[in-house]
CSV table of C-alpha atoms in Angstrom, one decimal:
chain,number,residue,atom,x,y,z
Q,100,UNK,CA,114.2,111.7,87.1
Q,101,UNK,CA,116.5,108.8,87.9
Q,102,UNK,CA,119.1,107.3,85.7
Q,103,UNK,CA,118.7,103.6,84.8
Q,104,UNK,CA,121.5,101.0,84.8
Q,105,UNK,CA,122.3,102.0,81.3
Q,106,UNK,CA,122.8,105.7,82.1
Q,107,UNK,CA,119.5,106.8,80.6
Q,108,UNK,CA,116.8,108.7,82.5
Q,109,UNK,CA,113.7,106.6,83.2
Q,110,UNK,CA,110.3,108.4,82.9
Q,111,UNK,CA,109.0,105.7,85.3
Q,112,UNK,CA,111.0,107.2,88.2
Q,113,UNK,CA,110.2,110.9,88.4
Q,114,UNK,CA,112.1,113.1,90.8
Q,115,UNK,CA,109.4,113.1,93.5
Q,116,UNK,CA,109.1,109.3,93.7
Q,117,UNK,CA,110.6,107.6,96.7
Q,118,UNK,CA,111.1,103.9,95.8
Q,119,UNK,CA,111.3,102.8,99.4
Q,120,UNK,CA,108.0,104.5,100.4
Q,121,UNK,CA,106.3,103.2,97.3
Q,122,UNK,CA,107.5,99.7,97.9
Q,123,UNK,CA,106.4,99.7,101.5
Q,124,UNK,CA,103.0,101.2,100.7
Q,125,UNK,CA,102.4,98.5,98.1
Q,126,UNK,CA,103.5,95.8,100.5
Q,127,UNK,CA,101.2,97.2,103.2
Q,128,UNK,CA,98.4,97.1,100.7
Q,129,UNK,CA,99.0,93.5,100.0
Q,130,UNK,CA,99.1,92.7,103.8
Q,131,UNK,CA,95.8,94.5,104.3
Q,132,UNK,CA,94.2,92.8,101.3
Q,133,UNK,CA,95.5,89.4,102.6
Q,134,UNK,CA,93.5,90.1,105.8
Q,135,UNK,CA,90.4,89.9,103.7
Q,136,UNK,CA,91.5,87.5,100.9
Q,137,UNK,CA,92.1,84.9,102.2
Q,138,UNK,CA,92.2,85.8,105.9
Q,139,UNK,CA,88.6,86.6,106.7
Q,140,UNK,CA,87.3,84.3,103.9
Q,141,UNK,CA,89.1,81.4,105.8
Q,142,UNK,CA,88.1,82.7,109.2
Q,143,UNK,CA,84.4,83.0,108.3
Q,144,UNK,CA,84.3,79.7,106.5
Q,145,UNK,CA,85.7,77.8,109.5
Q,146,UNK,CA,84.2,79.7,112.4
Q,147,UNK,CA,80.6,79.1,111.4
Q,148,UNK,CA,78.4,75.9,111.5
Q,149,UNK,CA,79.3,73.5,108.7
Q,150,UNK,CA,76.1,74.2,106.7
Q,151,UNK,CA,77.0,77.9,106.4
Q,152,UNK,CA,80.7,77.6,105.4
Q,153,UNK,CA,80.3,78.3,101.7
Q,154,UNK,CA,77.8,81.1,102.1
Q,155,UNK,CA,79.9,82.9,104.7
Q,156,UNK,CA,83.1,82.7,102.7
Q,157,UNK,CA,81.2,83.8,99.5
Q,158,UNK,CA,79.8,86.9,101.2
Q,159,UNK,CA,83.4,88.0,102.0
Q,160,UNK,CA,84.7,87.1,98.5
Q,161,UNK,CA,81.9,89.0,96.8
Q,162,UNK,CA,82.4,92.1,98.9
Q,163,UNK,CA,86.1,92.2,98.1
Q,164,UNK,CA,85.5,92.2,94.4
Q,165,UNK,CA,82.4,94.5,94.4
Q,166,UNK,CA,84.1,97.1,96.6
Q,167,UNK,CA,87.1,97.4,94.3
Q,168,UNK,CA,85.1,98.1,91.2
Q,169,UNK,CA,82.9,100.7,93.0
Q,170,UNK,CA,86.0,102.2,94.5
Q,171,UNK,CA,87.7,103.0,91.3
Q,172,UNK,CA,84.5,104.0,89.5
Q,173,UNK,CA,83.2,106.4,92.1
Q,174,UNK,CA,84.0,106.0,95.7
Q,175,UNK,CA,87.7,106.7,96.1
Q,176,UNK,CA,87.2,110.4,95.2
Q,177,UNK,CA,84.1,110.5,97.4
Q,178,UNK,CA,86.3,109.7,100.3
Q,179,UNK,CA,89.5,111.4,99.2
Q,180,UNK,CA,88.6,113.9,96.5
Q,181,UNK,CA,87.4,117.5,96.3
Q,182,UNK,CA,84.9,118.6,98.9
Q,183,UNK,CA,81.2,118.4,98.0
Q,184,UNK,CA,79.8,118.7,101.5
Q,185,UNK,CA,81.7,119.1,104.8
Q,186,UNK,CA,81.4,115.3,105.2
Q,187,UNK,CA,81.5,114.1,101.6
Q,188,UNK,CA,83.7,114.4,98.6
Q,189,UNK,CA,82.8,114.7,94.9
Q,190,UNK,CA,82.5,111.3,93.3
Q,191,UNK,CA,84.4,110.6,90.2
Q,192,UNK,CA,86.4,107.8,88.5
Q,193,UNK,CA,90.0,107.0,89.6
Q,194,UNK,CA,90.9,105.3,86.3
Q,195,UNK,CA,92.7,107.8,84.1
Q,196,UNK,CA,96.4,107.3,83.7
Q,197,UNK,CA,97.2,111.0,84.2
Q,198,UNK,CA,95.4,110.9,87.5
Q,199,UNK,CA,96.9,107.7,88.6
Q,200,UNK,CA,100.6,108.3,87.8
Q,201,UNK,CA,100.6,111.8,89.3
Q,202,UNK,CA,102.0,112.3,92.8
Q,203,UNK,CA,99.5,111.3,95.5
Q,204,UNK,CA,97.8,114.2,97.2
Q,205,UNK,CA,95.6,113.9,100.3
Q,206,UNK,CA,94.6,116.4,103.0
Q,207,UNK,CA,96.3,114.4,105.7
Q,208,UNK,CA,99.6,115.3,104.1
Q,209,UNK,CA,99.0,119.0,104.9
Q,210,UNK,CA,101.1,120.1,107.9
Q,211,UNK,CA,100.2,123.2,110.0
Q,212,UNK,CA,103.3,124.9,111.4
Q,213,UNK,CA,103.5,126.9,114.6
Q,214,UNK,CA,103.3,130.2,112.7
Q,215,UNK,CA,100.0,129.1,111.2
Q,216,UNK,CA,101.4,128.4,107.7
Q,217,UNK,CA,100.4,125.2,106.0
Q,218,UNK,CA,102.6,123.0,103.8
Q,219,UNK,CA,101.5,120.1,101.7
Q,220,UNK,CA,104.0,117.4,101.4
Q,221,UNK,CA,102.3,114.6,99.5
Q,222,UNK,CA,103.2,110.9,99.8
Q,223,UNK,CA,106.2,110.2,97.6
Q,224,UNK,CA,104.5,107.8,95.3
Q,225,UNK,CA,101.7,107.8,92.7
Q,226,UNK,CA,97.9,108.1,93.2
Q,227,UNK,CA,97.6,104.5,91.9
Q,228,UNK,CA,99.4,103.2,95.1
Q,229,UNK,CA,97.1,105.3,97.3
Q,230,UNK,CA,93.9,104.3,95.5
Q,231,UNK,CA,94.7,100.6,96.0
Q,232,UNK,CA,95.9,101.0,99.6
Q,233,UNK,CA,92.7,102.8,100.6
Q,234,UNK,CA,90.6,100.2,98.7
Q,235,UNK,CA,91.8,97.5,101.0
Q,236,UNK,CA,90.5,99.4,104.0
Q,237,UNK,CA,87.1,99.9,102.4
Q,238,UNK,CA,86.9,96.2,101.5
Q,239,UNK,CA,87.7,94.9,104.9
Q,240,UNK,CA,85.1,97.2,106.5
Q,241,UNK,CA,82.3,95.6,104.5
Q,242,UNK,CA,83.6,92.1,105.2
Q,243,UNK,CA,83.8,92.8,108.9
Q,244,UNK,CA,80.2,94.1,108.8
Q,245,UNK,CA,79.2,90.8,107.2
Q,246,UNK,CA,80.1,88.9,110.3
Q,247,UNK,CA,77.0,90.3,112.0
Q,248,UNK,CA,74.5,88.8,109.5
Q,249,UNK,CA,76.1,85.4,108.6
Q,250,UNK,CA,73.8,82.4,108.5
Q,251,UNK,CA,70.6,84.1,107.3
Q,252,UNK,CA,71.0,87.2,105.1
Q,253,UNK,CA,69.6,86.8,101.6
Q,254,UNK,CA,72.7,86.7,99.3
Q,255,UNK,CA,70.9,88.8,96.7
Q,256,UNK,CA,70.2,91.5,99.3
Q,257,UNK,CA,73.8,91.4,100.4
Q,258,UNK,CA,74.9,91.9,96.8
Q,259,UNK,CA,72.8,95.1,96.6
Q,260,UNK,CA,73.8,96.2,100.1
Q,261,UNK,CA,77.6,96.2,99.6
Q,262,UNK,CA,77.8,99.0,96.9
Q,263,UNK,CA,75.0,101.1,98.6
Q,264,UNK,CA,76.6,101.0,102.0
Q,265,UNK,CA,80.0,101.8,100.5
Q,266,UNK,CA,78.6,104.9,98.8
Q,267,UNK,CA,76.3,106.2,101.5
Q,268,UNK,CA,78.1,105.2,104.7
Q,269,UNK,CA,81.8,104.3,104.3
Q,270,UNK,CA,82.8,107.3,102.2
Q,271,UNK,CA,81.2,109.7,104.6
Q,272,UNK,CA,83.2,108.5,107.6
Q,273,UNK,CA,86.4,108.2,105.5
Q,274,UNK,CA,86.1,111.8,104.1
Q,275,UNK,CA,85.0,113.3,107.4
Q,276,UNK,CA,88.0,111.9,109.3
Q,277,UNK,CA,90.7,111.2,106.7
Q,278,UNK,CA,89.8,113.0,103.4
Q,279,UNK,CA,89.7,116.6,104.6
Q,280,UNK,CA,86.2,116.7,106.0
Q,281,UNK,CA,85.0,118.6,109.1
Q,282,UNK,CA,86.2,116.1,111.7
Q,283,UNK,CA,89.7,116.1,110.2
Q,284,UNK,CA,89.9,119.9,110.2
Q,285,UNK,CA,88.5,120.0,113.7
Q,286,UNK,CA,91.4,117.8,114.8
Q,287,UNK,CA,89.7,114.5,115.7
Q,288,UNK,CA,92.2,111.6,115.5
Q,289,UNK,CA,91.7,108.3,113.8
Q,290,UNK,CA,95.2,107.1,113.0
Q,291,UNK,CA,94.2,104.0,111.0
Q,292,UNK,CA,90.5,103.3,111.2
Q,293,UNK,CA,89.3,102.7,114.8
Q,294,UNK,CA,86.3,104.9,113.9
Q,295,UNK,CA,86.2,104.8,110.1
Q,296,UNK,CA,86.4,101.0,109.9
Q,297,UNK,CA,85.8,99.3,113.2
Q,298,UNK,CA,83.2,101.5,115.0
Q,299,UNK,CA,81.4,101.8,111.6
Q,300,UNK,CA,81.3,98.1,110.9
Q,301,UNK,CA,80.3,97.2,114.4
Q,302,UNK,CA,77.4,99.7,114.6
Q,303,UNK,CA,76.3,99.1,111.0
Q,304,UNK,CA,76.5,95.3,111.6
Q,305,UNK,CA,74.3,95.4,114.7
Q,306,UNK,CA,71.9,97.6,112.9
Q,307,UNK,CA,71.8,95.3,109.9
Q,308,UNK,CA,71.4,92.3,112.2
Q,309,UNK,CA,68.3,93.9,113.7
Q,310,UNK,CA,66.6,94.5,110.3
Q,311,UNK,CA,67.6,91.2,108.7
Q,312,UNK,CA,66.3,89.3,111.7
Q,313,UNK,CA,67.8,86.3,113.6
Q,314,UNK,CA,69.1,83.0,112.5
Q,315,UNK,CA,66.9,79.9,113.1
Q,316,UNK,CA,66.5,79.1,116.8
Q,317,UNK,CA,68.5,75.9,116.3
Q,318,UNK,CA,71.4,77.8,114.7
Q,319,UNK,CA,71.5,80.4,117.5
Q,320,UNK,CA,71.6,77.8,120.2
Q,321,UNK,CA,74.1,75.5,118.4
Q,322,UNK,CA,76.7,77.3,116.2
Q,323,UNK,CA,80.1,75.7,116.7
Q,324,UNK,CA,83.1,76.3,114.4
Q,325,UNK,CA,83.3,73.6,111.8
Q,326,UNK,CA,87.1,73.7,111.8
Q,327,UNK,CA,88.9,75.3,114.7
Q,328,UNK,CA,92.4,74.8,113.3
Q,329,UNK,CA,91.5,76.5,110.0
Q,330,UNK,CA,89.9,79.2,112.0
Q,331,UNK,CA,93.2,79.9,113.7
Q,332,UNK,CA,94.9,80.0,110.3
Q,333,UNK,CA,92.5,82.7,109.2
Q,334,UNK,CA,93.0,84.6,112.5
Q,335,UNK,CA,96.7,84.4,112.0
Q,336,UNK,CA,96.5,86.0,108.6
Q,337,UNK,CA,94.4,88.7,110.1
Q,338,UNK,CA,96.9,89.4,112.9
Q,339,UNK,CA,100.0,89.4,110.6
Q,340,UNK,CA,98.3,91.5,108.0
Q,341,UNK,CA,97.6,94.2,110.7
Q,342,UNK,CA,101.2,95.2,110.5
Q,343,UNK,CA,100.4,96.6,107.1
Q,344,UNK,CA,97.0,97.9,108.3
Q,345,UNK,CA,98.6,100.2,110.9
Q,346,UNK,CA,102.2,100.3,109.6
Q,347,UNK,CA,100.9,101.7,106.3
Q,348,UNK,CA,98.9,104.5,107.8
Q,349,UNK,CA,101.6,107.2,107.9
Q,350,UNK,CA,101.9,106.7,104.0
Q,351,UNK,CA,105.6,106.3,104.3
Q,352,UNK,CA,108.3,103.9,105.6
Q,353,UNK,CA,109.1,106.3,108.5
Q,354,UNK,CA,109.6,106.4,112.3
Q,355,UNK,CA,105.9,106.4,112.9
Q,356,UNK,CA,105.3,103.3,110.8
Q,357,UNK,CA,107.9,101.5,113.0
Q,358,UNK,CA,106.2,102.6,116.2
Q,359,UNK,CA,102.8,101.6,114.8
Q,360,UNK,CA,103.9,98.1,113.9
Q,361,UNK,CA,105.4,97.4,117.3
Q,362,UNK,CA,102.5,98.8,119.2
Q,363,UNK,CA,100.0,96.9,117.1
Q,364,UNK,CA,101.5,93.5,118.0
Q,365,UNK,CA,102.2,94.4,121.7
Q,366,UNK,CA,98.5,95.4,122.2
Q,367,UNK,CA,97.2,92.4,120.4
Q,368,UNK,CA,99.3,89.9,122.4
Q,369,UNK,CA,98.4,91.6,125.7
Q,370,UNK,CA,94.7,91.6,124.9
Q,371,UNK,CA,94.7,87.9,123.8
Q,372,UNK,CA,96.4,86.9,127.1
Q,373,UNK,CA,94.0,88.9,129.2
Q,374,UNK,CA,90.9,87.6,127.4
Q,375,UNK,CA,92.2,84.0,127.7
Q,376,UNK,CA,92.9,84.5,131.4
Q,377,UNK,CA,89.4,85.8,132.0
Q,378,UNK,CA,88.0,82.7,130.2
Q,379,UNK,CA,90.1,80.4,132.3
Q,380,UNK,CA,89.1,82.0,135.6
Q,381,UNK,CA,85.4,82.6,134.8
Q,382,UNK,CA,84.6,79.4,132.8
Q,383,UNK,CA,87.3,77.1,134.1
Q,384,UNK,CA,88.8,76.5,130.6
Q,385,UNK,CA,90.6,78.7,128.1
Q,386,UNK,CA,88.8,78.9,124.7
Q,387,UNK,CA,90.5,79.1,121.4
Q,388,UNK,CA,87.6,81.1,120.0
Q,389,UNK,CA,88.0,83.4,123.0
Q,390,UNK,CA,91.7,83.8,122.2
Q,391,UNK,CA,90.8,84.9,118.7
Q,392,UNK,CA,88.3,87.4,120.0
Q,393,UNK,CA,90.8,88.8,122.4
Q,394,UNK,CA,93.4,89.1,119.6
Q,395,UNK,CA,90.8,90.9,117.5
Q,396,UNK,CA,89.8,93.4,120.2
Q,397,UNK,CA,93.5,94.2,120.8
Q,398,UNK,CA,94.1,94.9,117.2
Q,399,UNK,CA,91.0,97.0,116.9
Q,400,UNK,CA,91.7,99.0,120.1
Q,401,UNK,CA,95.2,100.0,119.1
Q,402,UNK,CA,94.2,101.0,115.6
Q,403,UNK,CA,93.0,104.6,116.2
Q,404,UNK,CA,96.3,105.5,118.0
Q,405,UNK,CA,98.9,102.9,116.9
Q,406,UNK,CA,101.6,105.4,115.9
Q,407,UNK,CA,100.7,108.0,118.5
Q,408,UNK,CA,101.0,106.2,121.8
Q,409,UNK,CA,104.1,104.9,123.7
Q,410,UNK,CA,104.5,101.2,123.9
Q,411,UNK,CA,103.7,101.1,127.6
Q,412,UNK,CA,100.4,102.7,126.7
Q,413,UNK,CA,99.9,99.9,124.1
Q,414,UNK,CA,100.1,97.4,126.9
Q,415,UNK,CA,97.6,99.4,128.9
Q,416,UNK,CA,95.3,99.5,125.9
Q,417,UNK,CA,95.7,95.7,125.5
Q,418,UNK,CA,94.7,95.1,129.1
Q,419,UNK,CA,91.6,97.2,128.7
Q,420,UNK,CA,90.7,95.8,125.3
Q,421,UNK,CA,91.1,92.3,126.6
Q,422,UNK,CA,88.7,92.9,129.5
Q,423,UNK,CA,86.1,95.6,128.7
Q,424,UNK,CA,84.8,93.9,125.5
Q,425,UNK,CA,85.0,90.6,127.3
Q,426,UNK,CA,82.7,92.0,130.0
Q,427,UNK,CA,80.4,93.5,127.3
Q,428,UNK,CA,80.2,90.2,125.4
Q,429,UNK,CA,80.1,87.6,128.2
Q,430,UNK,CA,78.4,89.5,131.0
Q,431,UNK,CA,76.5,92.6,129.9
Q,432,UNK,CA,75.2,91.0,126.6
Q,433,UNK,CA,73.0,88.7,128.7
Q,434,UNK,CA,71.5,91.6,130.7
Q,435,UNK,CA,70.4,93.9,127.9
Q,436,UNK,CA,67.1,92.9,126.1
Q,437,UNK,CA,68.1,94.6,122.8
Q,438,UNK,CA,71.4,92.8,122.6
Q,439,UNK,CA,69.7,89.5,123.3
Q,440,UNK,CA,67.0,90.2,120.7
Q,441,UNK,CA,69.5,91.2,117.9
Q,442,UNK,CA,71.4,88.2,116.5
Q,443,UNK,CA,74.9,89.5,115.9
Q,444,UNK,CA,76.4,86.2,114.6
Q,445,UNK,CA,80.1,86.8,115.4
Q,446,UNK,CA,79.7,89.5,118.0
Q,447,UNK,CA,81.0,92.2,115.7
Q,448,UNK,CA,79.4,94.9,117.9
Q,449,UNK,CA,81.6,93.8,120.9
Q,450,UNK,CA,84.8,93.1,119.0
Q,451,UNK,CA,84.7,96.1,116.7
Q,452,UNK,CA,82.3,98.7,117.9
Q,453,UNK,CA,83.1,98.5,121.6
Q,454,UNK,CA,86.8,97.9,121.0
Q,455,UNK,CA,87.0,100.7,118.4
Q,456,UNK,CA,85.2,103.2,120.6
Q,457,UNK,CA,87.5,102.2,123.5
Q,458,UNK,CA,90.6,102.7,121.3
Q,459,UNK,CA,89.4,106.1,120.0
Q,460,UNK,CA,88.7,107.4,123.5
Q,461,UNK,CA,92.0,106.0,124.9
Q,462,UNK,CA,93.9,107.7,122.1
Q,463,UNK,CA,92.3,111.0,123.3
Q,464,UNK,CA,93.9,110.3,126.6
Q,465,UNK,CA,97.2,108.6,125.7
Q,466,UNK,CA,98.4,110.3,122.4
Q,467,UNK,CA,102.0,111.3,123.1
Q,468,UNK,CA,102.9,114.9,121.9
Q,469,UNK,CA,106.3,114.0,120.2
Q,470,UNK,CA,104.8,111.1,118.4
Q,471,UNK,CA,101.8,113.2,117.3
Q,472,UNK,CA,104.2,115.8,116.0
Q,473,UNK,CA,105.6,113.3,113.6
Q,474,UNK,CA,102.5,113.2,111.4
Q,475,UNK,CA,99.8,115.5,113.0
Q,476,UNK,CA,99.4,119.3,113.2
Q,477,UNK,CA,101.3,120.8,116.1
Q,478,UNK,CA,100.1,120.8,119.7
Q,479,UNK,CA,98.0,117.6,119.3
Q,480,UNK,CA,98.2,115.6,122.5
Q,481,UNK,CA,96.2,113.3,124.8
Q,482,UNK,CA,94.5,114.5,128.0
Q,483,UNK,CA,97.2,112.8,130.2
Q,484,UNK,CA,99.8,115.2,128.7
Q,485,UNK,CA,98.0,118.4,129.7
Q,486,UNK,CA,97.7,121.4,127.5
Q,487,UNK,CA,94.7,121.0,125.1
Q,488,UNK,CA,94.5,117.3,125.8
Q,489,UNK,CA,91.1,117.6,127.5
Q,490,UNK,CA,89.8,119.2,124.3
Q,491,UNK,CA,91.2,116.3,122.3
Q,492,UNK,CA,89.3,113.8,124.4
Q,493,UNK,CA,86.1,115.7,123.8
Q,494,UNK,CA,86.8,115.7,120.0
Q,495,UNK,CA,87.2,112.0,120.1
Q,496,UNK,CA,83.8,111.6,121.8
Q,497,UNK,CA,82.0,113.9,119.4
Q,498,UNK,CA,83.6,112.1,116.4
Q,499,UNK,CA,82.4,108.7,117.8
Q,500,UNK,CA,78.9,110.0,118.2
Q,501,UNK,CA,78.8,111.2,114.6
Q,502,UNK,CA,80.1,107.9,113.3
Q,503,UNK,CA,77.6,106.0,115.4
Q,504,UNK,CA,74.6,108.2,114.4
Q,505,UNK,CA,75.4,108.2,110.7
Q,506,UNK,CA,75.8,104.4,110.5
Q,507,UNK,CA,72.6,103.7,112.3
Q,508,UNK,CA,70.6,106.0,110.1
Q,509,UNK,CA,72.3,105.2,106.8
Q,510,UNK,CA,72.3,101.4,107.3
Q,511,UNK,CA,68.6,101.5,108.3
Q,512,UNK,CA,67.6,103.5,105.2
Q,513,UNK,CA,69.7,101.4,102.8
Q,514,UNK,CA,68.2,98.1,104.1
Q,515,UNK,CA,64.6,99.5,104.1
Q,516,UNK,CA,65.1,100.5,100.5
Q,517,UNK,CA,66.5,97.1,99.5
Q,518,UNK,CA,63.6,95.4,101.3
Q,519,UNK,CA,61.2,97.1,98.8
Q,520,UNK,CA,62.6,94.8,96.1
Q,521,UNK,CA,64.5,91.9,97.8
Q,522,UNK,CA,63.7,90.1,101.0
Q,523,UNK,CA,66.5,90.7,103.5
Q,524,UNK,CA,66.3,87.2,105.0
Q,525,UNK,CA,66.5,83.9,103.3
Q,526,UNK,CA,63.4,81.7,103.1
Q,527,UNK,CA,62.8,79.3,105.9
Q,528,UNK,CA,63.7,76.2,103.7
Q,529,UNK,CA,67.0,77.7,102.8
Q,530,UNK,CA,67.7,78.5,106.5
Q,531,UNK,CA,67.1,74.9,107.4
Q,532,UNK,CA,69.4,73.4,104.7
Q,533,UNK,CA,72.1,76.0,104.3
Q,534,UNK,CA,74.7,76.1,101.6
Q,535,UNK,CA,73.3,73.4,99.4
Q,536,UNK,CA,70.0,75.2,99.1
Q,537,UNK,CA,71.5,78.7,98.7
Q,538,UNK,CA,74.4,77.9,96.4
Q,539,UNK,CA,74.0,74.2,95.4
Q,540,UNK,CA,77.4,73.6,96.9
Q,541,UNK,CA,78.8,72.3,100.2
Q,542,UNK,CA,82.1,72.8,102.0
Q,543,UNK,CA,82.9,69.2,102.7
Q,544,UNK,CA,82.1,65.9,101.0
Q,545,UNK,CA,82.2,63.7,104.1
Q,546,UNK,CA,80.7,60.6,102.6
Q,547,UNK,CA,82.8,59.5,99.7
Q,548,UNK,CA,83.0,61.3,96.4
Q,549,UNK,CA,80.4,63.9,96.9
Q,550,UNK,CA,77.9,61.5,98.3
Q,551,UNK,CA,75.2,63.2,100.4
Q,552,UNK,CA,74.8,62.4,104.1
Q,553,UNK,CA,71.9,60.1,104.7
Q,554,UNK,CA,71.0,59.5,108.4
Q,555,UNK,CA,69.3,56.2,107.6
Q,556,UNK,CA,72.4,55.0,105.7
Q,557,UNK,CA,75.2,56.6,107.7
Q,558,UNK,CA,73.6,56.8,111.1
Q,559,UNK,CA,73.3,59.8,113.4
Q,560,UNK,CA,76.5,61.7,114.5
Q,561,UNK,CA,76.8,64.0,117.4
Q,562,UNK,CA,79.5,65.9,119.1
Q,563,UNK,CA,79.6,68.0,122.3
Q,564,UNK,CA,81.1,71.4,122.7
Q,565,UNK,CA,82.0,73.3,125.9
Q,566,UNK,CA,82.7,76.6,124.2
Q,567,UNK,CA,81.3,79.7,126.0
Q,568,UNK,CA,81.0,81.4,122.6
Q,569,UNK,CA,77.8,79.6,121.4
Q,570,UNK,CA,75.7,82.6,122.3
Q,571,UNK,CA,76.8,82.1,125.9
Q,572,UNK,CA,75.7,78.5,126.1
Q,573,UNK,CA,78.0,75.8,127.4
Q,574,UNK,CA,77.9,72.0,127.1
Q,575,UNK,CA,75.3,71.9,124.3
Q,576,UNK,CA,74.9,68.9,122.0
Q,577,UNK,CA,75.6,69.6,118.4
Q,578,UNK,CA,73.7,67.6,115.8
Q,579,UNK,CA,75.7,67.6,112.5
């Protein structure tokens, strides 16, 4: 224990507690939480059509609160507790003070030495810090998934979906890759959530969009952001918060955290510039929405290997994450009937599933041995570094297939179950009106002190957009 300023031993500072690590982990938790609240709440509220601003923001707000309660009641220990099945932990509350103030223990803190012996060196802070840090990852996964079904999913169905998907989908991926499950022990790498968070949310989002059905035809054809500047503010919070997202993954304020933070920002900046350049060349004008998408794919792509690759590799990953998802969204999307049929509102499949899969596979190629040795079992390396690197790439592929398959099946079964009791899609009259019909509230009072817009009184207002991100349409007229 540590002596206080008065020379007395403080029971609040046990001998195993590292104040620096604990402080950084709590700061990282706040940064990740800020990505959701208010980051994605602001981003969603502003990137959608005006009539869906309140509903979109509320879906994110509800998910953040609901996930936290489910997390401490049951789900944390399903993802990071004792093994129930090779891919699932035993659910139990994480609420007792004896549990929460004990030193954090997770399978990822177990190191395998060259002689085959294993040593567990837990994070040097209490379980309470770890519980909240991992909650922020679970919450943002659900909120990212919501981006696929904005503008038409029944809010009551969403309220039921969040806890069920957390229990039956998220905890499986988290335990399998992070909590001591079969993929973790096999040696698959997911440094900070390229598979657990981004591939999962992208695949589950596309699956949910299929079962919920599309927006109204008028919304699919004309869906401009109602506030581009506020959208940038939300995107900025997301980008800055990602330093905690990847910088907190080593569970300590160590060398690997520093590498992860630098690589995260380098990859994001590179991807944004590449995506913007492609927009300028292909469409003749750079798009601010495109810049946000490029930023997002860069952040997603670097996530599975942020602390494991060299910074030149982060630039390579940024070039690929700014171009391959761009091609999938802007070119290939129009050529595949399934992608045309499924209404993925914000293109979460492209920005998260495609970019997350790309990042996971590139990690299998580019993971640098010395960086891997900082936090992973010995002899882990990417295929470009020889040795068993080719096997590592194969492991990355198999892990991705498991995550994809589980999310398609679990998301489908959850939504079909909910559909027995609650319609998945809003009624047509609510779809036509939007926030006022769903919540009795609107985002903006444009005509005086809450006065409703009346075309006969205020006249008809139109504006024109040339964004390539209105489902690929350009130069469409928007009727507000």
